[in-house]
PDB file of C-alpha atoms in Angstrom:
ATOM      1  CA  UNK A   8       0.000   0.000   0.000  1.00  0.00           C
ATOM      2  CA  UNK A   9       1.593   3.532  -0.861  1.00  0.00           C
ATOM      3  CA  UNK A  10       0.652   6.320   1.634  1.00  0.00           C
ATOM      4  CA  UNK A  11       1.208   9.850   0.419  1.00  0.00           C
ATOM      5  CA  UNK A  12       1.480  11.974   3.414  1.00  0.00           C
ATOM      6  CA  UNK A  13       2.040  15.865   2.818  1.00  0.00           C
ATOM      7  CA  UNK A  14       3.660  18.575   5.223  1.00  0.00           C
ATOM      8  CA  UNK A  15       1.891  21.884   5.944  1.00  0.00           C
ATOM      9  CA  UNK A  16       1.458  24.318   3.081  1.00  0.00           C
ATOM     10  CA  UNK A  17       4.229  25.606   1.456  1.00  0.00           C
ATOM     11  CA  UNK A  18       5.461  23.432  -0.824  1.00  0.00           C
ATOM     12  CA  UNK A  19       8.015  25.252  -3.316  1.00  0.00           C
ATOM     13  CA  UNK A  20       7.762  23.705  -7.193  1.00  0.00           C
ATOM     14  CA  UNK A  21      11.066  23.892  -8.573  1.00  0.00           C
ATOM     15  CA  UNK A  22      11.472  27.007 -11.182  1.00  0.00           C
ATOM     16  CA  UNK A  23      13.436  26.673 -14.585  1.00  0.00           C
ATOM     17  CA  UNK A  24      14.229  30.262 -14.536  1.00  0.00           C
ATOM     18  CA  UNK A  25      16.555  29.990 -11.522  1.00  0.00           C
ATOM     19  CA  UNK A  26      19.064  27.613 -13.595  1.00  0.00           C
ATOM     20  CA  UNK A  27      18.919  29.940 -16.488  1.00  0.00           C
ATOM     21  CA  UNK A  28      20.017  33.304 -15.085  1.00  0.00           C
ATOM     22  CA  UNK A  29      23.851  32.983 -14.154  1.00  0.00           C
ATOM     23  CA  UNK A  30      23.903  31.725 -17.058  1.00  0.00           C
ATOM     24  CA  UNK A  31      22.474  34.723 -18.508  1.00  0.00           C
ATOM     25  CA  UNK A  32      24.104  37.186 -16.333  1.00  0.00           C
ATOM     26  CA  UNK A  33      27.509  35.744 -16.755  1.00  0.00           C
ATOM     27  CA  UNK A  34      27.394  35.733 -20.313  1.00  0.00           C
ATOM     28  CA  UNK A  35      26.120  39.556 -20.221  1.00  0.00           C
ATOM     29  CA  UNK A  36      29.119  40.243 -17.771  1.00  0.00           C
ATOM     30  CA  UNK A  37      31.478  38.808 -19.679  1.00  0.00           C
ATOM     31  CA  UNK A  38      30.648  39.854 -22.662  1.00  0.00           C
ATOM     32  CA  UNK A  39      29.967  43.527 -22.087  1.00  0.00           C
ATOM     33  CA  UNK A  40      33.244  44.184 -19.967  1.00  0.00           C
ATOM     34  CA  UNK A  41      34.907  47.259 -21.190  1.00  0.00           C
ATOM     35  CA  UNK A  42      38.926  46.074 -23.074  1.00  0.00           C
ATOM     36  CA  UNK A  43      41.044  46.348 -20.473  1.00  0.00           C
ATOM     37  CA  UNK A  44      44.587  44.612 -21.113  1.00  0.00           C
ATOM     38  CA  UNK A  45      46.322  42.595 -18.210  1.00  0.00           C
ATOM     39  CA  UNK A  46      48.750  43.436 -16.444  1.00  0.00           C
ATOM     40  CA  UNK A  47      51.457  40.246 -15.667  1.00  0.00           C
ATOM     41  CA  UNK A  48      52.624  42.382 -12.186  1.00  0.00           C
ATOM     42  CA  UNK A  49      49.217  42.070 -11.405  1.00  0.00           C
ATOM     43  CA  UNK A  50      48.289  38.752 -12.201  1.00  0.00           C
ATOM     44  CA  UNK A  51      50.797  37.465 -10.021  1.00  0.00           C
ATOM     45  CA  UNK A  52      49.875  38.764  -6.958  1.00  0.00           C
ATOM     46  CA  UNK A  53      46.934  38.356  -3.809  1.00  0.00           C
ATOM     47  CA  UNK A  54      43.526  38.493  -4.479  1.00  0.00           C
ATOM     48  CA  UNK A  55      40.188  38.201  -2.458  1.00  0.00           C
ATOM     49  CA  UNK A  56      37.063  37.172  -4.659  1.00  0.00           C
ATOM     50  CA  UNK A  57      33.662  36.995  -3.978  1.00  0.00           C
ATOM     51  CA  UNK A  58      30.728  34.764  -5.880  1.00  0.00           C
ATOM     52  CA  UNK A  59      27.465  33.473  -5.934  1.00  0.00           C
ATOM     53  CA  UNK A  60      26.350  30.235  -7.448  1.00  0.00           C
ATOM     54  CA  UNK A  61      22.945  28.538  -8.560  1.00  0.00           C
ATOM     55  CA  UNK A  62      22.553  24.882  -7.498  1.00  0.00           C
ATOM     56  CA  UNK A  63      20.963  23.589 -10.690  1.00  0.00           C
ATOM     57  CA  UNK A  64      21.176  19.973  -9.808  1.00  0.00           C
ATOM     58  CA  UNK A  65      21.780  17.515  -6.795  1.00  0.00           C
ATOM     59  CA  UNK A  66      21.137  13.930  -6.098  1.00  0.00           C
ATOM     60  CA  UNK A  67      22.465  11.731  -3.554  1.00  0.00           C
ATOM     61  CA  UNK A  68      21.456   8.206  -2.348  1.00  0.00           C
ATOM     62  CA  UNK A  69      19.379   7.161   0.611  1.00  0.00           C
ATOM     63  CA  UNK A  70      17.735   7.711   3.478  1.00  0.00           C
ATOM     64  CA  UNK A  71      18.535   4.120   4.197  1.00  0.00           C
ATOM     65  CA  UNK A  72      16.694   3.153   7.140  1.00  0.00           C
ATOM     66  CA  UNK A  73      17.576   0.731   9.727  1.00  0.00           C
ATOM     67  CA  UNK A  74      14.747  -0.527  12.159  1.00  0.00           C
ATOM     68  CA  UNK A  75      17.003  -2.940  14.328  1.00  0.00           C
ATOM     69  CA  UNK A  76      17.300  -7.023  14.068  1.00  0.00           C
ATOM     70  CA  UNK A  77      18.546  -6.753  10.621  1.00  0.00           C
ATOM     71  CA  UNK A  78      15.434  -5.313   9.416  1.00  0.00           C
ATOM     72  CA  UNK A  79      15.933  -2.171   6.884  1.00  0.00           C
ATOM     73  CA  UNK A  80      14.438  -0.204   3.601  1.00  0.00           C
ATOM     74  CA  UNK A  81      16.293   1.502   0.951  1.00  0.00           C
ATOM     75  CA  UNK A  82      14.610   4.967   0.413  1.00  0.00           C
ATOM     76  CA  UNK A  83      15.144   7.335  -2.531  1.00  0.00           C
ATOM     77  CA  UNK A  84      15.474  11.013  -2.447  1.00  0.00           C
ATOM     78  CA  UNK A  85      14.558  14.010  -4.653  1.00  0.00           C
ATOM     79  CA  UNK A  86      15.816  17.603  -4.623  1.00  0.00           C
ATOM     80  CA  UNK A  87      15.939  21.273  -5.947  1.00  0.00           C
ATOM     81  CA  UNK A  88      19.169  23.546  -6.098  1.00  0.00           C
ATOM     82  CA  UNK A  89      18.849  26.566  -4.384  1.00  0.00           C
ATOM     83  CA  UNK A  90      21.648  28.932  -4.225  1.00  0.00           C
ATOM     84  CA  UNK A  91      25.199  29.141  -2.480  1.00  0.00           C
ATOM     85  CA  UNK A  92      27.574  32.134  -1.523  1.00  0.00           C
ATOM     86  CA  UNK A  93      30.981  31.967  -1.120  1.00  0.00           C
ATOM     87  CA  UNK A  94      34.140  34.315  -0.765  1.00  0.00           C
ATOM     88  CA  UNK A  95      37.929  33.465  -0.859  1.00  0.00           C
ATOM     89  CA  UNK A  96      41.480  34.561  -0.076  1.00  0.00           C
ATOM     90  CA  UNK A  97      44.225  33.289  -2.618  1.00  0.00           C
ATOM     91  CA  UNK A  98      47.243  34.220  -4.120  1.00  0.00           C
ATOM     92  CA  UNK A  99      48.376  33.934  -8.346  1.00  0.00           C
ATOM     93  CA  UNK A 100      51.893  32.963  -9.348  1.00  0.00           C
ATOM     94  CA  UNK A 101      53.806  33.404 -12.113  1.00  0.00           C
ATOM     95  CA  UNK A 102      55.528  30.120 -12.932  1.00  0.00           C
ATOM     96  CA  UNK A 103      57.881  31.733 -15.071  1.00  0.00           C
ATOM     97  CA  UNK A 104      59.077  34.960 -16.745  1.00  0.00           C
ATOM     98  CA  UNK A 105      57.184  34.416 -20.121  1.00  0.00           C
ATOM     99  CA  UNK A 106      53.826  34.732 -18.729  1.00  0.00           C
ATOM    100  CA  UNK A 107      51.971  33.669 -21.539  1.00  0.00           C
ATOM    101  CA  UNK A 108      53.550  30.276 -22.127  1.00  0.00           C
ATOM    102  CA  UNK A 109      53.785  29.279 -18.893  1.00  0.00           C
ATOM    103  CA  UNK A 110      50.721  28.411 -16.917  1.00  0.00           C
ATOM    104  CA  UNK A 111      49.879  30.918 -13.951  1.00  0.00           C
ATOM    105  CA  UNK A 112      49.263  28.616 -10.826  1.00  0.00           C
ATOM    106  CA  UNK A 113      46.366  29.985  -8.398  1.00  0.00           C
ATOM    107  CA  UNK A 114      46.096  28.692  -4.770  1.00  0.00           C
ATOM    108  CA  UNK A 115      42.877  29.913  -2.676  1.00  0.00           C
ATOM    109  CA  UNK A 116      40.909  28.881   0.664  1.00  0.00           C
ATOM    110  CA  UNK A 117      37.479  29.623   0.296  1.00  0.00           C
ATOM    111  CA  UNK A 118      34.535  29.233   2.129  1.00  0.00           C
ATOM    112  CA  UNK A 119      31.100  28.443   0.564  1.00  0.00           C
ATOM    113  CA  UNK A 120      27.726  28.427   2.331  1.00  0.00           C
ATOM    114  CA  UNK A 121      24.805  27.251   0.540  1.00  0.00           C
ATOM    115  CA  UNK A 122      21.391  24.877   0.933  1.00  0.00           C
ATOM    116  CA  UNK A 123      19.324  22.620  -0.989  1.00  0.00           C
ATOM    117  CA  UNK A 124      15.976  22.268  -1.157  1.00  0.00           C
ATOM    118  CA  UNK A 125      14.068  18.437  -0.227  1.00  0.00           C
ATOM    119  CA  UNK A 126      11.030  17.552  -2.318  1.00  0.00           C
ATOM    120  CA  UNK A 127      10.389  14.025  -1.789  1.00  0.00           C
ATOM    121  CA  UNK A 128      11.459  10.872  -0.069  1.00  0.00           C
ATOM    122  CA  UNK A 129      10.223   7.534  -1.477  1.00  0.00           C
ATOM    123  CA  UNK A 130      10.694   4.280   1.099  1.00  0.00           C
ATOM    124  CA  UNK A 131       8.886   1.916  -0.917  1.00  0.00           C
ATOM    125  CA  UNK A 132       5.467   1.810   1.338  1.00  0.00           C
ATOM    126  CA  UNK A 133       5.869   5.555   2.393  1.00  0.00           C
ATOM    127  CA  UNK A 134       6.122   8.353   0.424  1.00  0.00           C
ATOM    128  CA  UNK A 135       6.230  11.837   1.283  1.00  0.00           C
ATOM    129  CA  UNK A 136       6.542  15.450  -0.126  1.00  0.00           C
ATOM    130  CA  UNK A 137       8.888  17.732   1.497  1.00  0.00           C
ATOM    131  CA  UNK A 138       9.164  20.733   2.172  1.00  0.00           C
ATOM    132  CA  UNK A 139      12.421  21.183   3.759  1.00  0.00           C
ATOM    133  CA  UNK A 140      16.170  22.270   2.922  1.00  0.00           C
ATOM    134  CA  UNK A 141      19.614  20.911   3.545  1.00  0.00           C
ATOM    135  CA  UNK A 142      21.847  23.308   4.804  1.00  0.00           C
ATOM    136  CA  UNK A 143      25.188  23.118   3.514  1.00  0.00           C
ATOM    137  CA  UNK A 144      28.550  24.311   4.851  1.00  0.00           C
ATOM    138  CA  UNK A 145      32.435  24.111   3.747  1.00  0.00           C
ATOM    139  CA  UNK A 146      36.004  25.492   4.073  1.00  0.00           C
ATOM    140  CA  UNK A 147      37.914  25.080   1.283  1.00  0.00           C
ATOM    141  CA  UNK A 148      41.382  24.530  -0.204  1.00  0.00           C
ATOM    142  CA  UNK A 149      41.588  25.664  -4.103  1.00  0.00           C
ATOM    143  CA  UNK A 150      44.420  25.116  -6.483  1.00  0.00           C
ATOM    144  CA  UNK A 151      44.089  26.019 -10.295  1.00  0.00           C
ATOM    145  CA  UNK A 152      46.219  26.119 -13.288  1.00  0.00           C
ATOM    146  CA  UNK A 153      45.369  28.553 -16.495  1.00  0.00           C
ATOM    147  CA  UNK A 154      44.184  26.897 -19.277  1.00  0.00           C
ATOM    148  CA  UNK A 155      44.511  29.573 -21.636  1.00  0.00           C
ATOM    149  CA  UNK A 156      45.136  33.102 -21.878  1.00  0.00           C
ATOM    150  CA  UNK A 157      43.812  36.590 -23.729  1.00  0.00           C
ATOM    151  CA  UNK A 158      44.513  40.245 -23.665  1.00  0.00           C
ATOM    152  CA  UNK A 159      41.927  40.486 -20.985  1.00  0.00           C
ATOM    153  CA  UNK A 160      40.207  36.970 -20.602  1.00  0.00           C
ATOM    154  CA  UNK A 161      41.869  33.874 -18.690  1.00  0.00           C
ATOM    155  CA  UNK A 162      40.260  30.445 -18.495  1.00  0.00           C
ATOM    156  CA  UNK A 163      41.292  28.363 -15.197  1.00  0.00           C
ATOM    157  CA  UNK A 164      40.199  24.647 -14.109  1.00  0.00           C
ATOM    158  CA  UNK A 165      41.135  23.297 -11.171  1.00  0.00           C
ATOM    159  CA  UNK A 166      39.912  21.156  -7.623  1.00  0.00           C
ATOM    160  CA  UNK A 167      39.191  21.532  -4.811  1.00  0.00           C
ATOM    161  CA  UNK A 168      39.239  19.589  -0.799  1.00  0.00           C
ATOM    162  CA  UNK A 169      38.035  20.733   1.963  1.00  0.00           C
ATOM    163  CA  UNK A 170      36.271  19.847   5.693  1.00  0.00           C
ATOM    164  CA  UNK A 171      32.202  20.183   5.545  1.00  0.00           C
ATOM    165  CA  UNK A 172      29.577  20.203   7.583  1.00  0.00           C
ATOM    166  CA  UNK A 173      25.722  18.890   5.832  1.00  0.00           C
ATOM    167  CA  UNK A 174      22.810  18.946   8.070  1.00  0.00           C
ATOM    168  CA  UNK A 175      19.618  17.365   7.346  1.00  0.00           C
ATOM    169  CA  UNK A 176      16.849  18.574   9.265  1.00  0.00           C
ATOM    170  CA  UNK A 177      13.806  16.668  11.362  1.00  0.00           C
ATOM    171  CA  UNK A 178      11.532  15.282   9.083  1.00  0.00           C
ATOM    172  CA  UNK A 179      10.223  12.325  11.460  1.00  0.00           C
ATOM    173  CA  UNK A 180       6.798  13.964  11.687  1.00  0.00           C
ATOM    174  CA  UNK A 181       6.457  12.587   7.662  1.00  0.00           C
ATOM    175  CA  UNK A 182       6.134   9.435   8.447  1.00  0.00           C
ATOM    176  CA  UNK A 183       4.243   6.928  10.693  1.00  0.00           C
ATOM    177  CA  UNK A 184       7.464   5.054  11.673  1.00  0.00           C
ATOM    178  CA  UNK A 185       9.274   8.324  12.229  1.00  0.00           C
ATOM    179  CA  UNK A 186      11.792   7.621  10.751  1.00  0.00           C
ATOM    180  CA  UNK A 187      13.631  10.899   9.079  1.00  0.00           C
ATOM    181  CA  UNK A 188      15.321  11.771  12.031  1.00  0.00           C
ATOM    182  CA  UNK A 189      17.816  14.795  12.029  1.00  0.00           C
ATOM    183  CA  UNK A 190      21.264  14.057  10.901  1.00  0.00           C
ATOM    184  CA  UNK A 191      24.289  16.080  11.525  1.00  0.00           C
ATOM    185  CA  UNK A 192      28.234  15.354   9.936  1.00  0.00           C
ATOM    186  CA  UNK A 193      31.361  16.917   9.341  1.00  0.00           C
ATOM    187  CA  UNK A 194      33.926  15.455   6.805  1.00  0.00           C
ATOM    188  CA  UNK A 195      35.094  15.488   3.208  1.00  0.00           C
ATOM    189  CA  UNK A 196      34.085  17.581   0.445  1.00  0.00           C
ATOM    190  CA  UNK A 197      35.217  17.994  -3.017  1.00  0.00           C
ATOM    191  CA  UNK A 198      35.034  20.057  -5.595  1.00  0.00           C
ATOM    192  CA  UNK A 199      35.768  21.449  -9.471  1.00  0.00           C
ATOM    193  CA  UNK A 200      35.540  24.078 -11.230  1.00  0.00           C
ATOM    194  CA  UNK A 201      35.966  25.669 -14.762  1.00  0.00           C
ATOM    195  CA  UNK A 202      36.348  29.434 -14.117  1.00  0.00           C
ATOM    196  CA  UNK A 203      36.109  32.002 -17.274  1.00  0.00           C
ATOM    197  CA  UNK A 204      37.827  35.398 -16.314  1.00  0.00           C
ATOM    198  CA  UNK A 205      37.644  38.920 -17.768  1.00  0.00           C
ATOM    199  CA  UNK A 206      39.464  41.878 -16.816  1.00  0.00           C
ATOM    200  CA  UNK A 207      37.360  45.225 -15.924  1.00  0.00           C
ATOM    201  CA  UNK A 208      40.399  47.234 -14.586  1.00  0.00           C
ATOM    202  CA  UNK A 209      44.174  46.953 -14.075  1.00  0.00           C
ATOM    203  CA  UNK A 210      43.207  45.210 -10.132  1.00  0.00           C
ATOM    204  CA  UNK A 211      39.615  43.733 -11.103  1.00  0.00           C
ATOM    205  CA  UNK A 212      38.212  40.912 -12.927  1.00  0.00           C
ATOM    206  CA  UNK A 213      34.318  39.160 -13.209  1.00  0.00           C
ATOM    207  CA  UNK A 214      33.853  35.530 -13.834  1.00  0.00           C
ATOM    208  CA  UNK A 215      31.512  32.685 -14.765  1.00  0.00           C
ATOM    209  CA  UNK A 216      32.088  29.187 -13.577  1.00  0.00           C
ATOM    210  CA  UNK A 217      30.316  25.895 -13.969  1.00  0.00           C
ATOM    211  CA  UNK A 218      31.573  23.169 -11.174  1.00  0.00           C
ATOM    212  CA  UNK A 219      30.898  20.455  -9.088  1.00  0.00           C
ATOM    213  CA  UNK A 220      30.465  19.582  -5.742  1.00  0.00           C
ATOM    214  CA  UNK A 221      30.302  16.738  -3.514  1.00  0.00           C
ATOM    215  CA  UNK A 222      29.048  16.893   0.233  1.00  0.00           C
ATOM    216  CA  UNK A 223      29.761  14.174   3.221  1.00  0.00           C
ATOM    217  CA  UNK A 224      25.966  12.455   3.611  1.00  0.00           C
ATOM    218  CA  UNK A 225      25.153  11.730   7.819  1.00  0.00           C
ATOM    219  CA  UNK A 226      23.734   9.588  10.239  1.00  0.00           C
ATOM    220  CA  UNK A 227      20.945  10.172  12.433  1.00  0.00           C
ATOM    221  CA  UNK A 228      21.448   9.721  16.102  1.00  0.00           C
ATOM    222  CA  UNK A 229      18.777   8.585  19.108  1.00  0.00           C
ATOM    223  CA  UNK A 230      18.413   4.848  18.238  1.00  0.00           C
ATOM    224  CA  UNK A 231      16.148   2.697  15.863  1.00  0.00           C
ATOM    225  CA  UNK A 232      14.753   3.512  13.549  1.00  0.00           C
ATOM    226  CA  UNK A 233      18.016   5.618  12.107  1.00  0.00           C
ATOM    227  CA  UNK A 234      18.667   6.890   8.857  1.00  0.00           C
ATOM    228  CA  UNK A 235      21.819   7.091   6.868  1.00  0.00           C
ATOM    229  CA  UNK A 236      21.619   9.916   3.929  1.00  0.00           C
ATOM    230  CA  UNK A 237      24.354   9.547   1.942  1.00  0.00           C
ATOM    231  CA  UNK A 238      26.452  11.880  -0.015  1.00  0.00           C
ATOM    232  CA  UNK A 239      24.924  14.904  -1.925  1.00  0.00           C
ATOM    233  CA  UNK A 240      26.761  15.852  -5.369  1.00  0.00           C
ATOM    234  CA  UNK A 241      25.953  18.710  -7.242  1.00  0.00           C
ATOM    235  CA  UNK A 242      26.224  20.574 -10.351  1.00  0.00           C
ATOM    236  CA  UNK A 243      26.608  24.793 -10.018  1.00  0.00           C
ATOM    237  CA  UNK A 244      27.040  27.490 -12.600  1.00  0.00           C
ATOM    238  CA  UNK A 245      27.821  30.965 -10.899  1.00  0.00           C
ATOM    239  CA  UNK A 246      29.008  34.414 -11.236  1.00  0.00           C
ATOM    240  CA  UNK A 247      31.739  36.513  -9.398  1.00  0.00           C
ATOM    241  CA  UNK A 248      34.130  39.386  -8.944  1.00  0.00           C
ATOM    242  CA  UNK A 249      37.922  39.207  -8.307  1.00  0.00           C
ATOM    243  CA  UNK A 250      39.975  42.240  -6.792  1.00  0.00           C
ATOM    244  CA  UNK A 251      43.684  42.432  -6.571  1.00  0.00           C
ATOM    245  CA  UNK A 252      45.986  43.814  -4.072  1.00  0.00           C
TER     246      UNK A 252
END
């Protein structure tokens, strides 16, 4: 028998337009920004930077939930990006005098804060809608290496590590068995990113970036039933400013 059960009203239908507009305002940015050649003293040099990214798709496995004496269910998950902020310190090198054959090198630690939102959870004789959101936390550690170089436009790829904390909130009034308890963890994440830079001034640059990211899942605490959420991965496209000093 399949019981649909919904939380109080509220429920937010996902909405195309979000995962269009960095892309639209990137390419706008980018492509608008006034000729402005760059300077190699400058490149090499610290920078802080400053971004904001569109979530505009996650996934991750689970809840798995374990009722005790080797009794469990495999549930299924579904989500909506929302959006993420992050800001960075890093520094540029030059890796050799000829700074235009020899890849620039960029080291950064940044820290991103963002939050997805939970639609539905699917454990086979239960399923709910959600109305709930993930939040998301992480400090990371950047390194990138230019790809390719213009009179005022860089490309950079690169990954990232870093230590994250992913908190899933209380949804054990969903269900009759209560079983979406809370769930708290700290661990890995990981990320990449493909980064498209354009110079504004002699000490600023804008930039569009698609990446990825992957997020530590948790474990509910209290006892049976628990739930184990596993990891979340997710695909961002997002828009940002660079200033040198």
């Amino acid at each position: 028998m399949n019981n649909n059960i919904h939380p109080p009203r509220g429920f937010r239908p996902s909405v195309s337009w979000k995962a269009i507009t960095p892309f639209a305002v990137a390419a706008a940015m980018l492509t608008s920004a006034q000729e402005v050649q760059a300077n190699p003293s400058q490149e090499a040099n610290w920078y802080i930077s400053a971004g904001a990214q569109q979530i505009i798709d996650a996934s991750g496995s689970g809840p798995d939930i374990d009722f005790g004496n080797s009794v469990s269910v495999k549930g299924n998950s579904s989500y909506d990006g929302e959006q993420a902020l992050n800001i960075a310190v890093g520094r540029e090198f030059n890796l050799s005098n000829d700074s235009r054959r020899s890849p620039n090198m960029r080291v950064e630690v940044q820290y991103w804060d963002g939050s997805v939102h939970r639609k539905h959870v699917d454990l086979g004789v239960v399923s709910v809608n959600l109305n709930d959101r993930i939040d998301l936390r992480a400090l990371f550690l950047n390194g990138f290496i230019r790809l390719a170089k213009g009179d005022n436009s860089r490309l950079w790829f690169g990954p990232g590590i870093g230590y994250a904390w992913t908190s899933f909130p209380d949804a054990s009034y969903a269900t009759p068995c209560g079983c979406l308890k809370a769930a708290d963890s700290a661990g890995l994440a990981l990320q990449l990113k493909l980064q498209g830079e354009r110079m504004v001034s002699e000490k600023t640059s804008i930039f569009g970036e698609v990446g990825y990211v992957n997020f530590q899942g948790a474990d509910s605490d209290g006892g049976v039933p628990s739930a184990h959420y596993g990891n979340l991965g997710m695909t961002t496209v997002g828009i940002g400013v660079i200033t040198r000093f």
